[in-house]
Short mmCIF file of C-alpha atoms in Angstrom, two decimals:
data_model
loop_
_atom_site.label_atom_id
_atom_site.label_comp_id
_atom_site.label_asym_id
_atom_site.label_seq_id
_atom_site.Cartn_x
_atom_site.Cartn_y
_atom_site.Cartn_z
CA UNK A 1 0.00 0.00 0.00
CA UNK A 2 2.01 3.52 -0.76
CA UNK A 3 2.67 5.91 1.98
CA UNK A 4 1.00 9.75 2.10
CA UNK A 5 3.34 12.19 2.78
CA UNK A 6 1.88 14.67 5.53
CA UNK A 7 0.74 18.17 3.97
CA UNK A 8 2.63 21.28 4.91
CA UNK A 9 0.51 24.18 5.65
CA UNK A 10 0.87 26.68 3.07
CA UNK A 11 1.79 30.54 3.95
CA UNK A 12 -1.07 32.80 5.02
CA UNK A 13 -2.17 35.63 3.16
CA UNK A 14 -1.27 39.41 3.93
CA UNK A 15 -4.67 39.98 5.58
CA UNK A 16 -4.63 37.35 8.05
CA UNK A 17 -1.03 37.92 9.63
CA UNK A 18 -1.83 41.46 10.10
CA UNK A 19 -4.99 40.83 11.66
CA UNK A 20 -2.52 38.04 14.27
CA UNK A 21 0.04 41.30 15.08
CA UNK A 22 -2.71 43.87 15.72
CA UNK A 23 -4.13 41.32 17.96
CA UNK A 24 -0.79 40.58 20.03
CA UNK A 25 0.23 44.53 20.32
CA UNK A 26 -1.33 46.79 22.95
CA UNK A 27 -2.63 50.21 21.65
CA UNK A 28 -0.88 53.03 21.61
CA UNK A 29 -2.93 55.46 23.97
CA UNK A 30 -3.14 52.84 26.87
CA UNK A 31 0.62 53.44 29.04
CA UNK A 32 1.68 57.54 29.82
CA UNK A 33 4.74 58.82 28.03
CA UNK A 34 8.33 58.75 29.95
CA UNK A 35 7.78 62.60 30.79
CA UNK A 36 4.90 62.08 31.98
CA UNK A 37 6.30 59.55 34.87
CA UNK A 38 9.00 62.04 35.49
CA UNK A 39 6.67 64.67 36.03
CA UNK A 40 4.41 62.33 38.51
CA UNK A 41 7.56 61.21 40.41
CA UNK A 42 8.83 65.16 41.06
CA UNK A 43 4.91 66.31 42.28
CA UNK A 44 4.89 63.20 44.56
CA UNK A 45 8.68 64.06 46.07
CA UNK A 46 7.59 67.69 46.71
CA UNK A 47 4.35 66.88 48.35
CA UNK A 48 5.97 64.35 50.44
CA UNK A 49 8.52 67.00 51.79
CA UNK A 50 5.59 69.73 52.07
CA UNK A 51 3.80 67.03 54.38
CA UNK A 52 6.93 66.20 56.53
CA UNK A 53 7.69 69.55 57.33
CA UNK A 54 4.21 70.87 58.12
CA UNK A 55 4.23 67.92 60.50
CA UNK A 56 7.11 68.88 62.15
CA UNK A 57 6.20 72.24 62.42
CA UNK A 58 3.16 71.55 64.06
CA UNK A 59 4.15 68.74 66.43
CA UNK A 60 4.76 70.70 69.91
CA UNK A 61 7.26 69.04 71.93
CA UNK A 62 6.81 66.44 75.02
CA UNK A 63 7.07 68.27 78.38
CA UNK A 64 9.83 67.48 80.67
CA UNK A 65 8.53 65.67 84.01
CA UNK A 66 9.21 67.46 86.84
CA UNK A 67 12.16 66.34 88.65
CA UNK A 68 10.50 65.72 91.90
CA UNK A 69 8.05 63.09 90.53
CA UNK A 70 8.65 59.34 90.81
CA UNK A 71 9.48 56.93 87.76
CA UNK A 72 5.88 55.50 87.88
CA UNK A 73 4.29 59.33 87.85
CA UNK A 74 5.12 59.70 84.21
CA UNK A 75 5.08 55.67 82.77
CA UNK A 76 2.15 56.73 80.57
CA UNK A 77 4.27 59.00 78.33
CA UNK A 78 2.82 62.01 79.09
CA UNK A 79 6.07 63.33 79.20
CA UNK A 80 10.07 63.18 79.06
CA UNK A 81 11.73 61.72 82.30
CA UNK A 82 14.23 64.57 83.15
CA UNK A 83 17.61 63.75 82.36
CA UNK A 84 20.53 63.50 84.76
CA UNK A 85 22.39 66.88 86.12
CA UNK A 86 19.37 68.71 84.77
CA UNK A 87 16.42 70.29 87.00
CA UNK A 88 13.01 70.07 85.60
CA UNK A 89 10.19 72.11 86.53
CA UNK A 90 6.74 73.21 84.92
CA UNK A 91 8.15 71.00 81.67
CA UNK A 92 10.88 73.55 81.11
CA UNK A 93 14.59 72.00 81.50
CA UNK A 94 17.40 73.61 83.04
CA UNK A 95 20.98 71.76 83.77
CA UNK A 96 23.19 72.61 86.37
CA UNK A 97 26.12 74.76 86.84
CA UNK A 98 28.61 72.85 84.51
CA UNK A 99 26.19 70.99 82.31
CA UNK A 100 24.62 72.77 79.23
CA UNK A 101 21.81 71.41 76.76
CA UNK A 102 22.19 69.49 74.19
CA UNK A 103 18.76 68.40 72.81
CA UNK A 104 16.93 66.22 75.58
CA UNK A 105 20.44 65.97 78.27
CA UNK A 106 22.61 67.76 79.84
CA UNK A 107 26.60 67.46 79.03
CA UNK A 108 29.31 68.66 80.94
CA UNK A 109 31.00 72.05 79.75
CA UNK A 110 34.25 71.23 81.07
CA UNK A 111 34.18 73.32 84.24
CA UNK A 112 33.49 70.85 87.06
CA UNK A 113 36.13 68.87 84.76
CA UNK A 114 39.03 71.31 85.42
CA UNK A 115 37.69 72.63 88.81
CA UNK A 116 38.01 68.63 90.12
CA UNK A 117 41.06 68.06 88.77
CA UNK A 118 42.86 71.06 90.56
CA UNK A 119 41.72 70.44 94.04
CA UNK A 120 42.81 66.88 93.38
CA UNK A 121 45.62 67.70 92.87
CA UNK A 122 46.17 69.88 95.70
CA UNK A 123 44.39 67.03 98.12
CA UNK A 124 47.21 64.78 96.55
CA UNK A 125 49.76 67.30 97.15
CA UNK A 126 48.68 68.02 100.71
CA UNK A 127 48.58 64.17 101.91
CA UNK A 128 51.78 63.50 99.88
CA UNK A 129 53.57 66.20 101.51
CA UNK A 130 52.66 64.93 105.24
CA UNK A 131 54.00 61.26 104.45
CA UNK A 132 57.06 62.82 102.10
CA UNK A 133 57.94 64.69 105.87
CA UNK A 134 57.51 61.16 107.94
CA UNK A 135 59.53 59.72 105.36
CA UNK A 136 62.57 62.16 106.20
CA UNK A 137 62.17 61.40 110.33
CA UNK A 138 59.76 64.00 111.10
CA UNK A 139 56.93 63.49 113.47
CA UNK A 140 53.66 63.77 111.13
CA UNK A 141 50.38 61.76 110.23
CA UNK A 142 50.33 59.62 107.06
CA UNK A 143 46.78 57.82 107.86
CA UNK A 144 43.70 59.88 106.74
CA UNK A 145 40.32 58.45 107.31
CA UNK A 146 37.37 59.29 104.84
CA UNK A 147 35.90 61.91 107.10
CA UNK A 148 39.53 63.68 106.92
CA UNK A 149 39.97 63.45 103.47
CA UNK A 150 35.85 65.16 103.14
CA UNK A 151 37.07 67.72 105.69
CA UNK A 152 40.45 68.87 103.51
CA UNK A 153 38.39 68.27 100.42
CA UNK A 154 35.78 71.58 101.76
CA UNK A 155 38.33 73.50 102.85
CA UNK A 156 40.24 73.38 99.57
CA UNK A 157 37.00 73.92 97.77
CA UNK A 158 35.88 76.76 100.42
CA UNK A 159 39.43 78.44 99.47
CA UNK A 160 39.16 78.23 95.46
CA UNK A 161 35.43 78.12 94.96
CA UNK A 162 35.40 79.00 90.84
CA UNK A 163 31.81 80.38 90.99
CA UNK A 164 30.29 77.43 91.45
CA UNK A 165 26.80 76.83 92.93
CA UNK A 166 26.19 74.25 95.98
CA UNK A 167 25.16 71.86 93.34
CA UNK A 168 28.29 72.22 91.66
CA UNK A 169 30.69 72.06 94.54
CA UNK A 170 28.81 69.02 95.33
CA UNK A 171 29.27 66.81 91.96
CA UNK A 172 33.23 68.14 91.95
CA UNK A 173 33.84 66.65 95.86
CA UNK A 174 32.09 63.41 94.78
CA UNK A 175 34.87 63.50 91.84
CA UNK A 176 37.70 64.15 94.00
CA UNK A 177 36.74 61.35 96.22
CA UNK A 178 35.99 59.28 93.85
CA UNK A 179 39.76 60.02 92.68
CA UNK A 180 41.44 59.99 95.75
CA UNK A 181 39.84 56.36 96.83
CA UNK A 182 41.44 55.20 93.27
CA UNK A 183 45.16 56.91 93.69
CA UNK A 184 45.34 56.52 97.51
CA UNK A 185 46.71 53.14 99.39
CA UNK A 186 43.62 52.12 101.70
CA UNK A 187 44.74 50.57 104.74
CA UNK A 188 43.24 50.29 108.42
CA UNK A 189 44.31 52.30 111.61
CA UNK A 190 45.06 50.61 114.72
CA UNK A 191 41.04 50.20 115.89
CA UNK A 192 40.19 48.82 112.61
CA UNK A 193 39.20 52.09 110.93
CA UNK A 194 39.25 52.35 106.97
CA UNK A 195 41.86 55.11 106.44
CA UNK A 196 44.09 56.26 102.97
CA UNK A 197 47.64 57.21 102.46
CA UNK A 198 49.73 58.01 99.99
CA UNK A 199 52.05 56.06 98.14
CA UNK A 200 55.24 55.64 99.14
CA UNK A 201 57.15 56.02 95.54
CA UNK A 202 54.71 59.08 95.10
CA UNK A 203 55.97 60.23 98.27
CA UNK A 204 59.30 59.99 97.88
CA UNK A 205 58.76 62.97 94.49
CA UNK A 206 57.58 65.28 97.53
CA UNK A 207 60.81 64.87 99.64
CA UNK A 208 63.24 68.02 100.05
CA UNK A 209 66.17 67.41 98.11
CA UNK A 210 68.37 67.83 100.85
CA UNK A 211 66.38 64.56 102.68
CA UNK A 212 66.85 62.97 99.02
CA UNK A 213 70.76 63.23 99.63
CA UNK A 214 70.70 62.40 102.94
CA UNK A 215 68.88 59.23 102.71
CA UNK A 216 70.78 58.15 99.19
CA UNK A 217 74.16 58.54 101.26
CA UNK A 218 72.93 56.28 103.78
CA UNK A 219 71.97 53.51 101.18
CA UNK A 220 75.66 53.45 99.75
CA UNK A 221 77.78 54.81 102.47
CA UNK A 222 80.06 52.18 101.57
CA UNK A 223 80.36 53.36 97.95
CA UNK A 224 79.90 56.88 99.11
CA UNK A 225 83.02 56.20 101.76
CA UNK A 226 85.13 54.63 99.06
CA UNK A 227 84.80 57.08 96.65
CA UNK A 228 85.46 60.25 99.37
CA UNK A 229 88.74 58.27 100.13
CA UNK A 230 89.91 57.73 96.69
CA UNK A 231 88.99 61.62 95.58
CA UNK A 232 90.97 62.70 98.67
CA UNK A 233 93.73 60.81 97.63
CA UNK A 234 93.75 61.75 94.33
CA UNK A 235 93.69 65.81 95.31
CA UNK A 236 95.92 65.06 97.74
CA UNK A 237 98.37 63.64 94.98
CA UNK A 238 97.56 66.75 92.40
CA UNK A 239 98.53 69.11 95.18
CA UNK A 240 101.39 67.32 96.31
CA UNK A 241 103.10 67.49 92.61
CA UNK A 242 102.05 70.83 91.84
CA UNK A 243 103.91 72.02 95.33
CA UNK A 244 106.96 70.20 93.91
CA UNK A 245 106.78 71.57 90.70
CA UNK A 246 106.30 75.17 92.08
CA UNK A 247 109.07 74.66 94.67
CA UNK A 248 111.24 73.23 91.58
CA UNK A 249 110.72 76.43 89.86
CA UNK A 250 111.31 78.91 92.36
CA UNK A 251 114.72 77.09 93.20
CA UNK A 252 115.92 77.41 90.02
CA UNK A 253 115.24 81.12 89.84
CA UNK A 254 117.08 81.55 92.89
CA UNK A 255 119.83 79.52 91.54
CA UNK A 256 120.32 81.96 88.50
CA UNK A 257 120.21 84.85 90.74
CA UNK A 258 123.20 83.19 92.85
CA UNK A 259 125.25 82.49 90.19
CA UNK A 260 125.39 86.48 89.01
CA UNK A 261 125.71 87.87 92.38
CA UNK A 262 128.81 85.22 92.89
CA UNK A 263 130.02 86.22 89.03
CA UNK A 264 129.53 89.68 89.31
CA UNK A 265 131.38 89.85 93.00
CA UNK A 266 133.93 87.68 91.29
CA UNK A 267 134.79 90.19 88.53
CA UNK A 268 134.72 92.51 90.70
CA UNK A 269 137.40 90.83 93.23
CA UNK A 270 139.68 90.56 90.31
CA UNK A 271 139.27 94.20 88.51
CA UNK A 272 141.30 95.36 91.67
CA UNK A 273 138.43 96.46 94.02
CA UNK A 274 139.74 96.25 97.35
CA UNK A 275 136.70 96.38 99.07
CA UNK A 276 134.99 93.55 97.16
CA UNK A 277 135.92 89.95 98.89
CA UNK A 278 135.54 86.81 96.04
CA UNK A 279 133.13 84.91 98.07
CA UNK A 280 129.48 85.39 99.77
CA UNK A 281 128.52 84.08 102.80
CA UNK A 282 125.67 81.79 102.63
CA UNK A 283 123.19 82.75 104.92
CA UNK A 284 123.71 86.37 103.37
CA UNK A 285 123.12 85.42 100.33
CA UNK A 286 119.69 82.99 101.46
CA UNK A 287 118.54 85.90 103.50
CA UNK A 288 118.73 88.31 100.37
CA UNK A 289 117.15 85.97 98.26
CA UNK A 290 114.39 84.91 99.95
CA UNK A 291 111.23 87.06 101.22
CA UNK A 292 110.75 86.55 104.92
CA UNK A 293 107.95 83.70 104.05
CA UNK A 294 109.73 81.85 102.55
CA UNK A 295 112.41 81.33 104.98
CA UNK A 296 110.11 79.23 106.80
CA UNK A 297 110.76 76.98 104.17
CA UNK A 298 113.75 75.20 104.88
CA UNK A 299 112.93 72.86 101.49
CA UNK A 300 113.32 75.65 99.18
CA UNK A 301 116.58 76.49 100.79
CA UNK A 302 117.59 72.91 100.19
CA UNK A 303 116.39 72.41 96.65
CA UNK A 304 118.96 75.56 96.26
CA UNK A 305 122.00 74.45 98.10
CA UNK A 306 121.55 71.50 95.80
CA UNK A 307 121.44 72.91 92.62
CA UNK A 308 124.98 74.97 93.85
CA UNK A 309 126.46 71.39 95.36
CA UNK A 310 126.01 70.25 91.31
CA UNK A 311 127.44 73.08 89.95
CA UNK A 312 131.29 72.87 89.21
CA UNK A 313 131.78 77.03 88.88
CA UNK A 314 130.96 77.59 92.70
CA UNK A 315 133.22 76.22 95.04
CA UNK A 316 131.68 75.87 98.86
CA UNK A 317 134.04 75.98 102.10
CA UNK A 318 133.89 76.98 105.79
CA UNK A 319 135.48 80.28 106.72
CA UNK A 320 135.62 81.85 110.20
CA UNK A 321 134.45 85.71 109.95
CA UNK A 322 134.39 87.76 113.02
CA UNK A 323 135.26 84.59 115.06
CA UNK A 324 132.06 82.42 113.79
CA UNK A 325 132.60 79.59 111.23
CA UNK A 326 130.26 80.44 108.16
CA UNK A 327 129.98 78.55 105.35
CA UNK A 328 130.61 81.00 101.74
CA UNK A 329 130.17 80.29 98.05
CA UNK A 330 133.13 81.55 95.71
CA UNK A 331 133.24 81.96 91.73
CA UNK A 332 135.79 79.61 90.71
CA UNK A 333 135.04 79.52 86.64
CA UNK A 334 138.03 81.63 85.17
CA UNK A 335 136.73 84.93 83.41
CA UNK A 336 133.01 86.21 83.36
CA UNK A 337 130.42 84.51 81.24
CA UNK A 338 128.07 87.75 81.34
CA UNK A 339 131.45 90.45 80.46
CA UNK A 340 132.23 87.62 77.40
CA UNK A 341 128.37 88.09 76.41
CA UNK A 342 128.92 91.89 76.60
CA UNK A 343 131.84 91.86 74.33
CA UNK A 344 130.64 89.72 71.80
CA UNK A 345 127.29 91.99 71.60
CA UNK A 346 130.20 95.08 71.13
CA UNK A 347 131.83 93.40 68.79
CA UNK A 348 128.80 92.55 67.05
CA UNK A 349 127.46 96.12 66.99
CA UNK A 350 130.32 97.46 65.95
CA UNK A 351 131.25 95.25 62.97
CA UNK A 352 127.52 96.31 62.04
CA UNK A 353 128.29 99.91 62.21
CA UNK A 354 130.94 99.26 60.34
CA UNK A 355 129.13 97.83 57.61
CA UNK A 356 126.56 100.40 57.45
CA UNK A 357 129.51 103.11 57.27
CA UNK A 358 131.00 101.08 54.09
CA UNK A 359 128.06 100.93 52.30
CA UNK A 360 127.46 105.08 52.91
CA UNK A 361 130.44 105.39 51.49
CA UNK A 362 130.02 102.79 48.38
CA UNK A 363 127.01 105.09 47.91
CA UNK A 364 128.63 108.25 47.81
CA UNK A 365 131.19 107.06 45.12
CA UNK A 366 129.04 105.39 42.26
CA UNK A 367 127.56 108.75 42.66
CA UNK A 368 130.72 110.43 41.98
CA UNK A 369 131.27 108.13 39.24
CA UNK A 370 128.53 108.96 37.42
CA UNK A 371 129.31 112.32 37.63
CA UNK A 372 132.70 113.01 36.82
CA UNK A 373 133.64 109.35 36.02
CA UNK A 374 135.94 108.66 38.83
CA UNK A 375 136.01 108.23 42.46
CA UNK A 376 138.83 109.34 44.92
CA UNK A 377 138.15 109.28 48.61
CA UNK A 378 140.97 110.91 49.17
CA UNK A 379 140.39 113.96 47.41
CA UNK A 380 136.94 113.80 49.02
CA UNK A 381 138.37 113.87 52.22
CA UNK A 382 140.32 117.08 51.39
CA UNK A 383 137.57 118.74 50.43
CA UNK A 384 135.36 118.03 53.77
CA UNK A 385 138.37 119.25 54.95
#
């Protein structure tokens, strides 16, 4: 039996699949334009605002309950429970000296803040100072009980009052107590009483410095004791060899000065001078020498007799004058080293003339020279002459 094939549906005329797409597509007039929405949205926003804001303007505000009412006077919300350090009467709110408003509380202006801080630290100061004296062996009290530390806290507030109110004054010495019960050691009294004292390392900060010293020598008195010994010593030492080197020095000075006299009373033994002797008596010569304190000082003295004892130009020997023994110094060195300086300067100065007078005259001829082409001292002389 042959097969069919299946029949394919033929394509639709123009008519009909217009007719289908009219059908499918909404008409034109049924959804608002894009500006139109805009336009909506913008009226909507503005009447939204307008609403807000004449709501606001026309809600009045909850009262503030009065502050000597209960909790359970005002549960039914009737009206605002009046915050803390604020004082609330006929609805109205008013804070305290210290506190200003800020919407529905009351927050600190920074007053009480500063005012609490100083007379803490003066209550710190004032127990710290007491224990500080104990501390450096002076009768005082270092236990304050709580009714003590009330009392100082008044009469520190009594002498720098700020300004403040009662109220005030009152909320700044419940500060400083509550400080001082956190920075103070609490310990008990001999009857059991709850008392506070200062620290002992804050203490110590409040001690003179003279009771600081005092007490730090008597921890290391052994270093302290050591170190005295060792510094004595060593200025001891430093004094010692500048003495020496001082004495050294003014020896040798003398020395010098005994070695002209003896020259000079030498030369002048020898020129013929018959009241001039060749030696000098030793104590004559340590008695011109030295100034009357410092003939106490039989070292110096020594120091100088040494120097002479080493010196192989002075000869030393006992002679009896006026029937006493003495002991003189004599010039043995032949000639005088100070009239050999003097001659050689003479000499010197006049060799220098000399050459000073040569050169003049050396002068004076090229200039002759020049002028009449020769040069005859002679005939100069003449005609000085």
């Amino acid at each position: 039996m042959p097969s069919r094939s299946p029949r394919r549906p033929g394509p639709l005329p123009p008519s009909a699949s217009s007719r289908r797409r009219g059908a499918a597509e909404p008409p034109p007039g049924l959804f608002p334009a894009r500006e139109d929405l805009l336009r909506l949205l913008a009226v909507l926003t503005i009447a939204s605002a307008a609403a807000a804001a004449c709501s606001r303007l026309n809600r009045r505000p909850e009262p503030f309950c009065d502050s000597v009412q209960s909790p359970d006077d005002y549960a039914d919300d009737s009206c605002q429970p009046c915050p803390h350090n604020g004082r609330c009467v006929d609805g109205q709110l008013e804070c305290v000296q210290g506190f200003k408003r800020y919407g529905g509380s009351c927050i600190e202006d920074g007053l009480l803040s500063q005012t609490a801080t100083k007379i803490s630290e003066l209550l710190q100061l004032r127990i710290c100072d007491q224990h500080a004296r104990a501390l450096c062996g002076q009768p005082t009290k270092i236990l304050f009980q709580k009714h003590d530390v009330s009392d100082t806290v008044d009469e520190l507030l009594s002498k720098n009052p700020a300004g403040l109110t009662e109220d005030a004054i009152q909320l700044v010495k419940a500060r400083v107590l509550d400080t001082a019960q956190g920075f103070f050691e609490t310990t008990f009294t001999s009857n059991q009483a709850e008392a506070f004292k200062c620290p002992e390392l804050v203490a110590e900060r409040y001690m003179p410095l003279t009771c600081q010293v005092r007490q730090w020598i008597s921890r290391n008195i052994i270093f302290v004791a050591s170190f005295s010994i060792l510094f004595a010593a060593l200025l001891r030492g430093l004094c010692t060899i500048y003495w020496r080197q001082a004495l050294s020095n003014r020896a040798e000075e003398i020395y010098e000065q005994v070695c002209e006299i003896l020259e000079d009373n030498a030369v002048n033994a020898k020129i013929g001078n018959s009241d001039c002797e060749p030696w000098v008596v030793a104590s004559w010569l340590r008695d011109h020498l030295l100034v009357p304190r410092e003939r106490k000082n039989a070292s110096l003295w020594k120091k100088v007799e040494e120097l002479i004892l080493e010196d192989s130009r002075i000869d030393q020997y006992p002679k009896v004058i006026k029937g006493e023994s003495k002991v003189v110094y004599e010039w043995q060195a032949g000639g005088s080293l100070s009239g050999k300086t003097k001659k050689v300067q003479e000499s010197e100065s006049r060799t220098a003339v000399g050459a000073i007078k040569l050169a003049e005259e050396m002068g004076t001829c090229v200039g002759e020279v020049r002028e009449q082409g020769s040069c005859d001292p002679a005939r100069r002389d003449r005609t000085k002459a």
